[in-house]
XYZ file of C-alpha atoms in Angstrom:
334
model
C -26.503 -17.033 -2.942
C -24.365 -17.054 -5.952
C -26.186 -14.093 -7.317
C -25.360 -11.895 -3.389
C -21.316 -13.192 -4.039
C -21.107 -12.021 -6.870
C -21.915 -8.340 -6.348
C -19.825 -8.012 -2.992
C -16.173 -6.764 -4.005
C -13.905 -9.207 -3.464
C -11.914 -7.705 -1.084
C -14.833 -6.747 1.319
C -15.733 -10.705 1.281
C -11.831 -11.120 2.242
C -12.206 -8.766 5.245
C -16.022 -10.103 6.411
C -13.534 -14.061 6.143
C -11.057 -12.737 7.840
C -13.347 -11.638 10.814
C -14.939 -14.853 11.254
C -11.509 -16.460 11.565
C -10.974 -14.616 14.135
C -14.203 -14.807 15.863
C -14.062 -19.089 15.328
C -10.457 -18.427 16.946
C -11.131 -16.339 19.729
C -14.018 -19.417 20.250
C -11.830 -21.772 20.150
C -9.254 -21.138 22.688
C -12.496 -20.107 24.913
C -12.671 -23.359 25.105
C -9.278 -24.835 25.325
C -7.814 -21.778 27.977
C -9.190 -21.175 31.571
C -10.738 -17.560 32.087
C -9.799 -16.510 28.700
C -12.166 -14.275 28.104
C -11.266 -11.914 30.007
C -9.933 -8.065 30.489
C -6.509 -8.843 30.832
C -6.476 -11.331 28.099
C -7.756 -8.605 25.912
C -5.770 -5.423 27.466
C -2.477 -8.056 26.545
C -3.756 -8.698 23.059
C -4.549 -4.985 21.730
C -1.369 -3.313 24.321
C 0.252 -6.167 21.623
C -1.212 -5.743 18.636
C -0.400 -1.577 19.220
C 3.278 -2.566 19.004
C 3.332 -3.987 16.184
C 0.378 -2.231 14.318
C 2.408 0.774 12.797
C 4.998 -1.200 11.491
C 2.570 -3.629 9.504
C 0.868 0.357 7.645
C 3.979 0.821 6.894
C 4.964 -1.807 5.033
C 1.422 -3.016 3.439
C 1.907 0.827 2.016
C 5.309 0.487 0.488
C 3.805 -3.684 -0.313
C 1.021 -1.457 -2.620
C 3.433 -0.468 -4.761
C 4.979 -3.962 -5.488
C 7.711 -3.115 -3.254
C 8.189 -4.750 0.501
C 10.243 -3.007 3.189
C 12.624 -5.625 4.835
C 14.474 -3.294 7.049
C 12.016 -2.057 9.561
C 13.142 -4.180 12.315
C 16.363 -3.302 12.657
C 14.545 0.035 11.939
C 12.406 0.048 15.088
C 15.633 -1.078 17.586
C 17.801 1.444 16.148
C 15.712 3.998 16.793
C 14.234 3.564 20.152
C 17.943 2.654 21.259
C 19.133 5.984 20.183
C 16.127 8.211 21.201
C 16.191 6.122 24.730
C 20.220 6.809 24.718
C 18.744 11.090 23.816
C 16.206 10.645 26.397
C 17.842 10.244 29.457
C 20.115 13.499 28.520
C 17.564 15.254 27.166
C 13.412 15.189 28.078
C 11.768 16.634 24.786
C 8.017 14.983 26.784
C 5.953 12.835 24.545
C 4.753 15.014 22.258
C 8.307 16.558 20.744
C 9.463 13.244 21.081
C 6.557 11.306 18.301
C 7.688 13.611 16.242
C 11.620 13.046 16.528
C 10.251 8.717 16.536
C 8.418 9.806 12.874
C 11.272 12.473 11.297
C 14.302 10.084 11.631
C 12.477 6.838 10.518
C 11.235 8.982 7.440
C 14.385 10.459 6.822
C 15.985 6.397 6.829
C 12.847 5.457 5.146
C 13.743 8.057 2.328
C 17.655 6.212 1.475
C 15.645 2.794 1.160
C 13.213 4.734 -1.250
C 15.912 7.003 -2.480
C 18.218 3.562 -3.318
C 14.675 1.760 -4.770
C 12.897 4.723 -6.843
C 15.595 6.399 -8.882
C 19.089 3.477 -7.744
C 16.419 1.207 -10.148
C 17.781 -1.458 -7.710
C 14.956 -4.470 -6.653
C 13.589 -3.108 -2.891
C 14.210 -6.134 -1.826
C 17.816 -6.223 -2.129
C 18.065 -2.601 -0.525
C 16.435 -3.028 2.087
C 18.072 -6.457 2.930
C 20.944 -4.364 2.433
C 19.881 -1.627 5.347
C 18.575 -4.252 7.302
C 22.547 -5.355 7.515
C 23.780 -1.764 7.719
C 20.684 0.122 10.154
C 21.489 -3.590 12.748
C 25.085 -2.899 12.576
C 24.978 1.421 12.995
C 22.907 -0.321 16.716
C 25.471 -3.109 18.084
C 28.776 0.175 17.110
C 26.421 2.934 18.899
C 25.821 0.528 22.008
C 28.894 -0.752 22.145
C 27.362 -3.958 24.282
C 25.646 -1.145 27.121
C 21.536 -1.365 27.589
C 19.225 1.624 28.170
C 16.614 1.832 30.720
C 14.238 3.339 31.887
C 15.830 4.565 34.618
C 17.991 6.707 32.473
C 14.891 7.993 30.956
C 12.525 11.056 32.273
C 9.249 9.146 34.237
C 6.757 9.549 31.496
C 8.239 7.031 29.114
C 8.221 4.275 31.822
C 4.356 6.050 33.122
C 3.034 5.947 29.101
C 1.464 2.741 28.735
C -0.020 2.797 31.564
C -1.928 5.645 30.337
C -5.879 5.395 29.454
C -7.939 7.511 27.487
C -10.997 5.929 29.414
C -12.167 2.634 30.941
C -14.965 0.577 30.730
C -15.353 -2.187 33.452
C -11.596 -3.585 33.461
C -10.493 -3.035 30.310
C -8.798 0.384 29.615
C -8.196 1.507 26.453
C -4.697 2.758 26.749
C -2.353 5.616 25.230
C -0.575 3.289 23.127
C -3.574 1.422 20.618
C -5.295 5.004 20.131
C -2.617 5.993 18.892
C -1.839 3.316 16.550
C -5.328 2.884 15.497
C -5.537 6.413 14.673
C -1.982 5.782 12.785
C -4.229 2.988 11.257
C -8.032 5.186 10.862
C -5.286 8.414 8.916
C -3.852 5.947 6.102
C -6.870 4.154 5.852
C -8.316 7.320 5.144
C -6.214 8.654 2.539
C -6.230 5.712 1.078
C -10.030 5.565 0.370
C -10.410 9.703 -0.391
C -7.162 11.240 -1.032
C -6.156 10.673 -5.336
C -2.530 10.892 -4.367
C -2.703 8.069 -1.434
C -4.857 6.031 -4.033
C -1.703 6.603 -6.952
C -0.588 4.350 -5.031
C -2.562 1.402 -6.052
C -2.316 2.996 -9.912
C 1.446 2.340 -9.767
C 1.114 -1.907 -7.855
C -1.726 -2.553 -9.810
C 0.221 -1.321 -13.247
C 3.327 0.360 -13.032
C 3.487 0.817 -16.343
C 0.042 2.078 -17.052
C 0.015 3.979 -14.901
C 3.615 6.219 -16.178
C 1.802 6.826 -19.034
C -1.848 8.338 -17.392
C 1.240 10.595 -15.691
C 1.789 9.999 -12.720
C 5.284 9.962 -11.532
C 5.271 6.028 -10.146
C 9.145 6.803 -8.589
C 7.193 9.432 -6.841
C 5.461 7.231 -5.559
C 7.518 4.717 -4.336
C 10.017 6.896 -2.792
C 7.137 8.603 -0.801
C 5.902 4.414 0.096
C 9.451 4.391 2.248
C 9.786 6.935 3.658
C 6.331 6.558 4.671
C 7.186 3.084 6.100
C 10.258 4.395 7.784
C 8.234 7.362 9.754
C 5.801 4.231 10.719
C 8.184 2.582 11.511
C 9.970 5.164 13.815
C 6.222 5.203 16.088
C 6.662 1.419 16.309
C 10.333 2.511 17.853
C 8.742 4.857 20.229
C 5.968 1.765 20.922
C 9.019 -0.670 21.411
C 10.611 1.887 24.046
C 7.172 2.718 25.873
C 6.260 -0.547 26.528
C 9.581 -2.778 27.286
C 12.180 -0.125 28.503
C 14.945 -2.230 29.039
C 17.158 -1.622 25.677
C 19.642 -3.557 23.892
C 20.668 -4.852 20.328
C 18.075 -7.400 19.980
C 15.305 -4.357 19.928
C 12.360 -5.163 17.142
C 14.455 -8.368 15.865
C 11.899 -10.141 13.063
C 9.723 -6.729 12.892
C 9.879 -7.414 9.233
C 9.396 -10.912 8.975
C 6.077 -9.864 11.037
C 4.680 -7.334 9.513
C 4.632 -9.098 6.138
C 2.805 -11.476 7.746
C -0.408 -10.029 9.142
C -0.393 -7.643 5.895
C -0.530 -11.291 3.962
C -3.915 -12.504 6.444
C -4.879 -8.642 6.175
C -5.703 -9.577 2.530
C -2.952 -7.040 1.038
C -1.736 -8.982 -2.175
C 2.194 -9.520 -2.004
C 1.790 -9.181 -5.733
C 0.682 -5.153 -4.992
C -2.365 -2.662 -6.373
C -5.062 -4.334 -3.474
C -5.250 -3.346 0.239
C -6.904 -1.960 3.023
C -5.645 -0.232 6.695
C -9.190 -2.313 7.737
C -7.053 -5.824 6.414
C -3.961 -4.556 7.969
C -6.175 -3.919 11.549
C -7.256 -6.913 11.304
C -4.470 -9.260 9.859
C -2.370 -7.672 12.956
C -5.349 -8.682 15.636
C -5.532 -12.699 13.842
C -2.013 -12.519 14.266
C -1.394 -11.517 17.472
C -4.018 -13.216 19.030
C -2.774 -16.377 17.962
C 0.669 -15.556 19.153
C -0.312 -14.678 22.334
C -3.173 -17.554 22.759
C -0.655 -19.887 21.973
C 1.510 -18.691 25.186
C -0.890 -19.866 26.732
C -1.751 -23.542 25.306
C 0.952 -26.110 26.448
C -0.287 -27.978 24.089
C 2.143 -26.660 21.486
C 5.419 -26.254 22.234
C 7.022 -23.098 21.678
C 9.515 -23.799 18.900
C 6.581 -24.287 16.643
C 4.994 -20.838 16.800
C 6.887 -19.450 14.291
C 5.876 -23.118 11.896
C 2.279 -21.747 12.527
C 2.101 -18.154 11.333
C 4.056 -19.510 8.292
C 1.825 -22.228 7.171
C -1.343 -18.750 8.434
C 1.007 -16.746 5.509
C 1.307 -19.914 3.217
C -2.853 -20.091 3.421
C -3.817 -16.146 4.150
C -1.815 -16.543 -0.093
C -3.274 -19.426 -1.381
C -6.743 -18.591 -0.243
C -6.414 -15.449 -1.375
C -5.026 -16.584 -5.303
C -7.906 -19.322 -4.346
C -11.044 -15.991 -4.216
C -9.880 -13.908 -6.685
C -9.569 -16.210 -9.621
C -12.837 -18.098 -8.364
C -14.498 -14.363 -8.872
C -12.999 -13.176 -11.886
C -14.313 -16.731 -12.781
C -17.775 -16.409 -11.830
C -17.882 -12.064 -13.558
C -16.711 -13.870 -16.283
C -19.851 -16.379 -16.985
C -21.661 -13.286 -15.547
C -20.737 -10.984 -18.711
C -21.250 -13.683 -20.885
């Protein structure tokens, strides 16, 4: 058993443990909540996770480079409101609308990336500042208005109900397919493309990355651009799912995205993490959140506390497993 554990990469072991925890969590709530294992509940968790997954993907790219993007929640809210308002005047259609969300999000991400990589300002300072600035832009632009689907093209209200295919009572919604496609693209890129793997090099050891000829500033800059673009996709998801957009749109997304990627095994100190882990972490957190909504035993005031505890446990488990495997391999080498 010990020799088997030594052969498994710590990252893969973490993913296996995460999948087991997810299964145990589902089995636990199935014993506590009536009709829990139903297609309706599965659809609800899948669509909820699809809303947050793009934002978590972008956050993971930034965190892998030893940075963090706290502005994503405000960016999701601003873009959802701004584009919802624009769609009331110009019907771009679904494809061009998604492209517009991605481009605008990438432009806002470039502001963060420029200040962090070329301005040498710590990312937590920059993105705390832009979190407030983007939220202020939303408040100023909205002028106390609320955007509703009544003022937008009909396809906006219909989009969340679009399905790629149906198995029994379970529908694979278009929003879920979009989020999974984004995770697949970035997952393949991080494992196959040399340019994408530079994110790991910069996050693992910035000085060594520079010595090996990697332009770390450019790598960090593009990580923030992609994070902004994914926040843009999150804004699109938010718009089509809720329809009614207020100045509170996207509040708390930054906290949730960080919790999802940390639970999913992305090292908060940079240098490691996978898209499969991000998907599992997002599904786990959303399963927990949706289940707690229906589990009357826990007060709603304790839900955020439980998520906070989950983050602490995830970081502690990651640190413990990393140190344990390092010791085991050191003994084996001796």
